């Protein structure tokens, strides 16, 4: 029976009426980033880097690690949705100052930058250096922000809010697709559950979201295990599980000195752990006939 009340269940008529462009009634989409990298096919791109660009030296070291691992997609966050409004030398985001660093990254490294947009006013400035816009979990239902970002026609990673259903997520992606931007990538990054309210499991990775989104949607689905568990010790396990469960891309946080990261110091893994993890991902990927890039 069709849904009469707003809820979590996805009915057949939702697929046709509520999110016809995002739904699995369409041909599965492949979101192309460049000639080699795309989401939704046989390539599984890894987006990696620190939580935020803290300074030029740090992000340059991170770019070197990307290059050493033959990866191309950098987490290049300069605007951050920080939970608390007070800033200090230890807790900050770069903001506008970071735009210059994005420019320097582009000049010095062959990487593609993924960066979160918080305010539509910054879109034109960011558009110069950013290859993939990220809409964070907290803005998943900021519909004007989604529509305005989509108008730039660049790929968008839309993260699922930790309290929102899959039906809600597909409502949000529909706003982007309506702007005639087909390059939308969905991201599962953990949901709230009563027993996850500990620092070692701030959110719970909804691994079922991967097959569910493939069933209901035509858009690629990636996973951010770092934000899901918030705990560096668990990142490897969740990353490997996500790939095995069909994730079409991964977002992984690393940092040269994780426990001293400016934001979310518990969730980043170090360079060595990251390099080991990429090796394991490549061996699982080859078993699945997929390629990590
Ligand atoms: C992030 O990726 O930097 C981030 C803040 O993630 P989320 O929006 O999933 O919390
Ligand atoms: Mn965070």
mmCIF file of C-alpha atoms and ligand atoms in Angstrom:
data_model
loop_
_atom_site.group_PDB
_atom_site.id
_atom_site.type_symbol
_atom_site.label_atom_id
_atom_site.label_comp_id
_atom_site.label_asym_id
_atom_site.label_seq_id
_atom_site.Cartn_x
_atom_site.Cartn_y
_atom_site.Cartn_z
ATOM 1 C CA UNK A 1 0.000 0.000 0.000
ATOM 2 C CA UNK A 2 1.222 3.490 -0.791
ATOM 3 C CA UNK A 3 2.368 5.873 1.883
ATOM 4 C CA UNK A 4 -0.341 8.161 3.171
ATOM 5 C CA UNK A 5 1.691 9.668 5.976
ATOM 6 C CA UNK A 6 5.217 11.027 5.908
ATOM 7 C CA UNK A 7 7.385 8.187 7.076
ATOM 8 C CA UNK A 8 10.445 6.168 6.461
ATOM 9 C CA UNK A 9 9.084 3.543 4.102
ATOM 10 C CA UNK A 10 9.605 4.023 0.400
ATOM 11 C CA UNK A 11 6.545 3.148 -1.653
ATOM 12 C CA UNK A 12 6.311 2.415 -5.358
ATOM 13 C CA UNK A 13 4.615 5.751 -5.888
ATOM 14 C CA UNK A 14 7.486 7.571 -4.094
ATOM 15 C CA UNK A 15 9.819 6.262 -6.774
ATOM 16 C CA UNK A 16 7.597 7.806 -9.443
ATOM 17 C CA UNK A 17 6.287 10.944 -7.743
ATOM 18 C CA UNK A 18 8.543 12.013 -4.876
ATOM 19 C CA UNK A 19 11.987 11.431 -6.367
ATOM 20 C CA UNK A 20 11.587 10.310 -9.977
ATOM 21 C CA UNK A 21 15.049 11.562 -10.983
ATOM 22 C CA UNK A 22 16.923 9.945 -8.070
ATOM 23 C CA UNK A 23 15.023 6.678 -8.132
ATOM 24 C CA UNK A 24 16.111 3.292 -9.388
ATOM 25 C CA UNK A 25 13.534 3.565 -12.177
ATOM 26 C CA UNK A 26 16.347 5.358 -14.034
ATOM 27 C CA UNK A 27 19.447 3.821 -15.521
ATOM 28 C CA UNK A 28 22.214 3.604 -12.930
ATOM 29 C CA UNK A 29 24.341 6.733 -13.065
ATOM 30 C CA UNK A 30 28.086 6.894 -13.321
ATOM 31 C CA UNK A 31 29.444 10.184 -12.017
ATOM 32 C CA UNK A 32 32.573 11.027 -13.930
ATOM 33 C CA UNK A 33 35.222 13.176 -12.266
ATOM 34 C CA UNK A 34 37.869 12.924 -14.993
ATOM 35 C CA UNK A 35 38.912 10.419 -17.666
ATOM 36 C CA UNK A 36 40.118 7.889 -15.079
ATOM 37 C CA UNK A 37 37.992 8.514 -12.042
ATOM 38 C CA UNK A 38 34.270 7.955 -11.760
ATOM 39 C CA UNK A 39 31.820 6.824 -9.106
ATOM 40 C CA UNK A 40 29.305 4.062 -9.728
ATOM 41 C CA UNK A 41 31.248 1.792 -12.080
ATOM 42 C CA UNK A 42 34.224 -0.506 -11.662
ATOM 43 C CA UNK A 43 36.405 2.171 -10.127
ATOM 44 C CA UNK A 44 36.179 2.805 -6.379
ATOM 45 C CA UNK A 45 37.666 6.242 -5.722
ATOM 46 C CA UNK A 46 39.139 7.047 -2.327
ATOM 47 C CA UNK A 47 38.752 10.587 -1.023
ATOM 48 C CA UNK A 48 41.233 11.145 1.756
ATOM 49 C CA UNK A 49 43.022 13.739 3.809
ATOM 50 C CA UNK A 50 42.746 15.501 7.130
ATOM 51 C CA UNK A 51 39.513 16.668 8.695
ATOM 52 C CA UNK A 52 40.367 20.194 7.669
ATOM 53 C CA UNK A 53 43.219 22.029 5.976
ATOM 54 C CA UNK A 54 44.990 23.296 9.071
ATOM 55 C CA UNK A 55 47.898 24.958 7.289
ATOM 56 C CA UNK A 56 49.885 24.742 4.068
ATOM 57 C CA UNK A 57 52.651 22.537 5.410
ATOM 58 C CA UNK A 58 50.233 19.934 6.754
ATOM 59 C CA UNK A 59 48.141 19.720 3.609
ATOM 60 C CA UNK A 60 51.218 19.496 1.382
ATOM 61 C CA UNK A 61 52.422 16.507 3.426
ATOM 62 C CA UNK A 62 48.985 14.943 3.025
ATOM 63 C CA UNK A 63 49.095 15.500 -0.752
ATOM 64 C CA UNK A 64 52.428 13.689 -0.846
ATOM 65 C CA UNK A 65 50.838 10.718 0.930
ATOM 66 C CA UNK A 66 48.039 10.718 -1.633
ATOM 67 C CA UNK A 67 50.565 10.689 -4.453
ATOM 68 C CA UNK A 68 52.580 7.904 -2.833
ATOM 69 C CA UNK A 69 49.424 5.810 -2.670
ATOM 70 C CA UNK A 70 48.457 6.660 -6.254
ATOM 71 C CA UNK A 71 45.305 8.404 -5.145
ATOM 72 C CA UNK A 72 43.867 11.614 -6.555
ATOM 73 C CA UNK A 73 40.954 12.878 -4.464
ATOM 74 C CA UNK A 74 41.865 15.108 -1.539
ATOM 75 C CA UNK A 75 39.630 16.117 1.393
ATOM 76 C CA UNK A 76 40.257 19.837 1.244
ATOM 77 C CA UNK A 77 37.913 21.281 3.839
ATOM 78 C CA UNK A 78 38.244 24.969 4.646
ATOM 79 C CA UNK A 79 34.719 25.697 5.864
ATOM 80 C CA UNK A 80 33.575 23.391 8.652
ATOM 81 C CA UNK A 81 30.310 22.877 10.508
ATOM 82 C CA UNK A 82 31.902 22.999 13.962
ATOM 83 C CA UNK A 83 29.631 22.031 16.833
ATOM 84 C CA UNK A 84 30.879 24.747 19.193
ATOM 85 C CA UNK A 85 31.240 28.406 18.212
ATOM 86 C CA UNK A 86 34.453 29.214 20.092
ATOM 87 C CA UNK A 87 37.763 28.967 18.245
ATOM 88 C CA UNK A 88 41.272 28.570 19.627
ATOM 89 C CA UNK A 89 44.734 27.711 18.360
ATOM 90 C CA UNK A 90 43.741 24.088 18.775
ATOM 91 C CA UNK A 91 40.183 24.179 17.419
ATOM 92 C CA UNK A 92 39.617 26.058 14.207
ATOM 93 C CA UNK A 93 38.804 25.991 10.526
ATOM 94 C CA UNK A 94 40.693 28.089 7.992
ATOM 95 C CA UNK A 95 37.753 29.756 6.291
ATOM 96 C CA UNK A 96 38.439 32.235 3.471
ATOM 97 C CA UNK A 97 42.172 32.125 4.149
ATOM 98 C CA UNK A 98 42.051 28.525 2.949
ATOM 99 C CA UNK A 99 41.165 29.545 -0.604
ATOM 100 C CA UNK A 100 44.776 30.634 -1.183
ATOM 101 C CA UNK A 101 45.974 27.257 0.044
ATOM 102 C CA UNK A 102 43.563 25.477 -2.298
ATOM 103 C CA UNK A 103 45.133 27.457 -5.127
ATOM 104 C CA UNK A 104 48.653 26.440 -4.013
ATOM 105 C CA UNK A 105 47.623 22.781 -3.799
ATOM 106 C CA UNK A 106 46.420 22.954 -7.388
ATOM 107 C CA UNK A 107 49.702 24.510 -8.514
ATOM 108 C CA UNK A 108 51.890 21.951 -6.760
ATOM 109 C CA UNK A 109 50.023 18.647 -6.924
ATOM 110 C CA UNK A 110 48.004 16.653 -9.388
ATOM 111 C CA UNK A 111 45.059 16.182 -7.021
ATOM 112 C CA UNK A 112 41.351 16.865 -7.246
ATOM 113 C CA UNK A 113 39.842 18.759 -4.346
ATOM 114 C CA UNK A 114 36.654 17.783 -2.501
ATOM 115 C CA UNK A 115 35.492 20.590 -0.226
ATOM 116 C CA UNK A 116 32.428 21.309 1.866
ATOM 117 C CA UNK A 117 30.231 24.272 1.070
ATOM 118 C CA UNK A 118 28.465 25.850 4.027
ATOM 119 C CA UNK A 119 27.130 29.097 2.549
ATOM 120 C CA UNK A 120 25.964 29.819 -0.992
ATOM 121 C CA UNK A 121 27.858 33.151 -0.912
ATOM 122 C CA UNK A 122 31.157 31.248 -1.041
ATOM 123 C CA UNK A 123 30.294 29.098 -4.046
ATOM 124 C CA UNK A 124 31.775 31.323 -6.745
ATOM 125 C CA UNK A 125 35.083 31.671 -4.895
ATOM 126 C CA UNK A 126 35.280 27.952 -4.157
ATOM 127 C CA UNK A 127 34.310 26.995 -7.679
ATOM 128 C CA UNK A 128 37.707 28.126 -8.953
ATOM 129 C CA UNK A 129 39.657 25.472 -7.047
ATOM 130 C CA UNK A 130 37.154 22.860 -5.934
ATOM 131 C CA UNK A 131 36.479 19.856 -8.178
ATOM 132 C CA UNK A 132 33.748 18.232 -6.090
ATOM 133 C CA UNK A 133 31.465 20.100 -3.706
ATOM 134 C CA UNK A 134 30.457 18.404 -0.480
ATOM 135 C CA UNK A 135 27.165 19.102 1.269
ATOM 136 C CA UNK A 136 27.666 17.956 4.851
ATOM 137 C CA UNK A 137 25.297 15.892 6.934
ATOM 138 C CA UNK A 138 24.082 18.935 8.820
ATOM 139 C CA UNK A 139 23.061 20.656 5.603
ATOM 140 C CA UNK A 140 21.397 17.647 4.004
ATOM 141 C CA UNK A 141 18.041 19.381 4.221
ATOM 142 C CA UNK A 142 19.276 22.880 3.478
ATOM 143 C CA UNK A 143 17.395 22.818 0.192
ATOM 144 C CA UNK A 144 18.348 26.294 -1.091
ATOM 145 C CA UNK A 145 22.032 25.462 -0.481
ATOM 146 C CA UNK A 146 21.656 22.192 -2.405
ATOM 147 C CA UNK A 147 19.897 23.870 -5.341
ATOM 148 C CA UNK A 148 22.394 26.725 -5.539
ATOM 149 C CA UNK A 149 25.370 24.369 -5.371
ATOM 150 C CA UNK A 150 23.901 22.133 -8.063
ATOM 151 C CA UNK A 151 23.689 25.078 -10.467
ATOM 152 C CA UNK A 152 27.491 25.039 -10.718
ATOM 153 C CA UNK A 153 27.163 21.673 -12.499
ATOM 154 C CA UNK A 154 30.104 20.177 -10.638
ATOM 155 C CA UNK A 155 29.830 16.797 -8.938
ATOM 156 C CA UNK A 156 28.326 16.963 -5.444
ATOM 157 C CA UNK A 157 28.770 14.573 -2.550
ATOM 158 C CA UNK A 158 25.594 14.708 -0.507
ATOM 159 C CA UNK A 159 26.072 13.284 2.963
ATOM 160 C CA UNK A 160 23.170 11.644 4.732
ATOM 161 C CA UNK A 161 22.125 13.373 7.953
ATOM 162 C CA UNK A 162 22.564 11.095 10.977
ATOM 163 C CA UNK A 163 18.863 11.343 11.804
ATOM 164 C CA UNK A 164 17.379 11.152 8.334
ATOM 165 C CA UNK A 165 15.879 8.238 6.481
ATOM 166 C CA UNK A 166 16.888 7.054 3.058
ATOM 167 C CA UNK A 167 13.615 8.475 1.788
ATOM 168 C CA UNK A 168 14.644 11.902 3.126
ATOM 169 C CA UNK A 169 18.080 11.596 1.506
ATOM 170 C CA UNK A 170 16.550 10.879 -1.876
ATOM 171 C CA UNK A 171 14.262 13.885 -1.423
ATOM 172 C CA UNK A 172 17.397 15.993 -0.989
ATOM 173 C CA UNK A 173 19.246 14.549 -3.981
ATOM 174 C CA UNK A 174 16.130 15.260 -6.026
ATOM 175 C CA UNK A 175 16.597 19.007 -5.402
ATOM 176 C CA UNK A 176 20.051 18.779 -6.975
ATOM 177 C CA UNK A 177 18.952 16.659 -9.927
ATOM 178 C CA UNK A 178 16.124 19.105 -10.638
ATOM 179 C CA UNK A 179 18.800 21.711 -11.390
ATOM 180 C CA UNK A 180 19.875 19.479 -14.288
ATOM 181 C CA UNK A 181 22.987 18.404 -12.458
ATOM 182 C CA UNK A 182 23.204 14.637 -12.716
ATOM 183 C CA UNK A 183 26.538 14.377 -10.931
ATOM 184 C CA UNK A 184 25.273 13.547 -7.477
ATOM 185 C CA UNK A 185 26.994 11.060 -5.187
ATOM 186 C CA UNK A 186 25.318 9.923 -1.970
ATOM 187 C CA UNK A 187 27.351 9.341 1.179
ATOM 188 C CA UNK A 188 26.479 7.224 4.209
ATOM 189 C CA UNK A 189 28.394 8.524 7.251
ATOM 190 C CA UNK A 190 26.712 6.954 10.273
ATOM 191 C CA UNK A 191 23.402 7.478 12.026
ATOM 192 C CA UNK A 192 22.409 8.226 15.597
ATOM 193 C CA UNK A 193 21.225 5.333 17.702
ATOM 194 C CA UNK A 194 20.681 5.445 21.487
ATOM 195 C CA UNK A 195 23.559 3.112 22.282
ATOM 196 C CA UNK A 196 26.039 5.043 20.149
ATOM 197 C CA UNK A 197 26.314 8.015 22.480
ATOM 198 C CA UNK A 198 29.882 7.294 23.507
ATOM 199 C CA UNK A 199 33.023 8.888 22.168
ATOM 200 C CA UNK A 200 34.090 5.546 20.767
ATOM 201 C CA UNK A 201 30.933 5.245 18.680
ATOM 202 C CA UNK A 202 29.412 8.642 18.194
ATOM 203 C CA UNK A 203 27.386 7.373 15.240
ATOM 204 C CA UNK A 204 26.642 3.916 13.912
ATOM 205 C CA UNK A 205 27.548 3.024 10.333
ATOM 206 C CA UNK A 206 24.359 2.027 8.556
ATOM 207 C CA UNK A 207 25.889 -0.625 6.343
ATOM 208 C CA UNK A 208 22.419 -1.592 5.114
ATOM 209 C CA UNK A 209 22.120 1.835 3.544
ATOM 210 C CA UNK A 210 24.502 0.623 0.815
ATOM 211 C CA UNK A 211 22.295 -2.134 -0.646
ATOM 212 C CA UNK A 212 19.148 -0.158 0.204
ATOM 213 C CA UNK A 213 20.280 2.891 -1.761
ATOM 214 C CA UNK A 214 21.253 0.656 -4.670
ATOM 215 C CA UNK A 215 17.761 -0.807 -4.600
ATOM 216 C CA UNK A 216 15.917 2.515 -4.498
ATOM 217 C CA UNK A 217 18.223 4.931 -6.268
ATOM 218 C CA UNK A 218 20.215 5.302 -9.472
ATOM 219 C CA UNK A 219 22.937 7.365 -7.781
ATOM 220 C CA UNK A 220 26.352 6.110 -6.644
ATOM 221 C CA UNK A 221 26.755 5.497 -2.927
ATOM 222 C CA UNK A 222 29.975 6.038 -1.003
ATOM 223 C CA UNK A 223 30.816 5.616 2.693
ATOM 224 C CA UNK A 224 32.690 7.781 5.202
ATOM 225 C CA UNK A 225 33.700 5.321 7.947
ATOM 226 C CA UNK A 226 35.723 7.946 9.843
ATOM 227 C CA UNK A 227 32.740 10.135 10.694
ATOM 228 C CA UNK A 228 30.581 7.073 11.282
ATOM 229 C CA UNK A 229 32.576 5.602 14.135
ATOM 230 C CA UNK A 230 34.586 8.629 15.296
ATOM 231 C CA UNK A 231 37.206 6.196 16.545
ATOM 232 C CA UNK A 232 40.464 5.568 14.689
ATOM 233 C CA UNK A 233 40.805 1.991 15.904
ATOM 234 C CA UNK A 234 37.617 1.002 14.102
ATOM 235 C CA UNK A 235 38.143 2.826 10.817
ATOM 236 C CA UNK A 236 39.953 -0.031 9.071
ATOM 237 C CA UNK A 237 37.306 -2.601 9.872
ATOM 238 C CA UNK A 238 34.430 -0.366 8.758
ATOM 239 C CA UNK A 239 36.244 0.682 5.587
ATOM 240 C CA UNK A 240 36.894 -2.907 4.508
ATOM 241 C CA UNK A 241 33.312 -3.881 5.357
ATOM 242 C CA UNK A 242 31.953 -0.978 3.312
ATOM 243 C CA UNK A 243 33.911 -1.956 0.234
ATOM 244 C CA UNK A 244 32.822 -5.580 0.617
ATOM 245 C CA UNK A 245 29.201 -4.442 1.015
ATOM 246 C CA UNK A 246 29.310 -2.598 -2.297
ATOM 247 C CA UNK A 247 30.379 0.969 -1.501
ATOM 248 C CA UNK A 248 31.232 2.786 -4.732
ATOM 249 C CA UNK A 249 33.716 5.119 -3.114
ATOM 250 C CA UNK A 250 35.192 5.827 0.320
ATOM 251 C CA UNK A 251 36.086 8.908 2.303
ATOM 252 C CA UNK A 252 38.849 8.309 4.836
ATOM 253 C CA UNK A 253 40.447 10.747 7.244
ATOM 254 C CA UNK A 254 44.181 10.680 7.883
ATOM 255 C CA UNK A 255 46.574 13.078 9.596
ATOM 256 C CA UNK A 256 50.336 13.055 10.308
ATOM 257 C CA UNK A 257 49.671 13.509 14.018
ATOM 258 C CA UNK A 258 46.060 12.401 14.468
ATOM 259 C CA UNK A 259 45.676 12.974 18.205
ATOM 260 C CA UNK A 260 46.654 16.611 17.686
ATOM 261 C CA UNK A 261 44.337 17.287 14.747
ATOM 262 C CA UNK A 262 42.474 20.610 15.067
ATOM 263 C CA UNK A 263 39.095 18.907 14.655
ATOM 264 C CA UNK A 264 37.921 15.355 15.438
ATOM 265 C CA UNK A 265 41.314 14.097 16.684
ATOM 266 C CA UNK A 266 39.952 10.683 17.633
ATOM 267 C CA UNK A 267 38.853 9.595 14.201
ATOM 268 C CA UNK A 268 41.850 10.182 11.926
ATOM 269 C CA UNK A 269 44.329 7.397 11.243
ATOM 270 C CA UNK A 270 48.028 8.102 10.722
ATOM 271 C CA UNK A 271 49.983 7.962 7.460
ATOM 272 C CA UNK A 272 51.256 4.429 8.015
ATOM 273 C CA UNK A 273 47.845 3.071 8.993
ATOM 274 C CA UNK A 274 46.363 4.763 5.941
ATOM 275 C CA UNK A 275 48.945 3.284 3.590
ATOM 276 C CA UNK A 276 48.369 -0.203 5.037
ATOM 277 C CA UNK A 277 44.615 0.228 4.701
ATOM 278 C CA UNK A 278 44.870 1.252 1.038
ATOM 279 C CA UNK A 279 46.880 -1.923 0.379
ATOM 280 C CA UNK A 280 44.159 -4.054 1.956
ATOM 281 C CA UNK A 281 41.477 -2.203 0.007
ATOM 282 C CA UNK A 282 43.313 -2.896 -3.239
ATOM 283 C CA UNK A 283 43.424 -6.618 -2.560
ATOM 284 C CA UNK A 284 39.699 -6.768 -1.708
ATOM 285 C CA UNK A 285 38.948 -4.641 -4.776
ATOM 286 C CA UNK A 286 40.818 -6.968 -7.112
ATOM 287 C CA UNK A 287 38.794 -9.873 -5.755
ATOM 288 C CA UNK A 288 35.636 -7.871 -6.577
ATOM 289 C CA UNK A 289 37.005 -6.945 -10.036
ATOM 290 C CA UNK A 290 37.145 -3.317 -9.025
ATOM 291 C CA UNK A 291 39.903 -0.781 -9.060
ATOM 292 C CA UNK A 292 40.865 1.587 -6.252
ATOM 293 C CA UNK A 293 41.871 5.022 -7.562
HETATM 294 C C1 LIG B 1 33.157 16.265 7.069
HETATM 295 O O1 LIG B 1 33.216 15.398 6.175
HETATM 296 O O2 LIG B 1 34.060 17.085 7.271
HETATM 297 C C2 LIG B 1 31.962 16.333 7.924
HETATM 298 C C3 LIG B 1 31.750 17.357 8.735
HETATM 299 O O3 LIG B 1 31.171 15.247 7.846
HETATM 300 P P1 LIG B 1 29.609 15.096 8.199
HETATM 301 O O4 LIG B 1 28.918 16.208 7.454
HETATM 302 O O5 LIG B 1 29.287 13.746 7.644
HETATM 303 O O6 LIG B 1 29.473 15.178 9.665
HETATM 304 MN MN1 LIG B 2 33.663 16.084 11.728
#
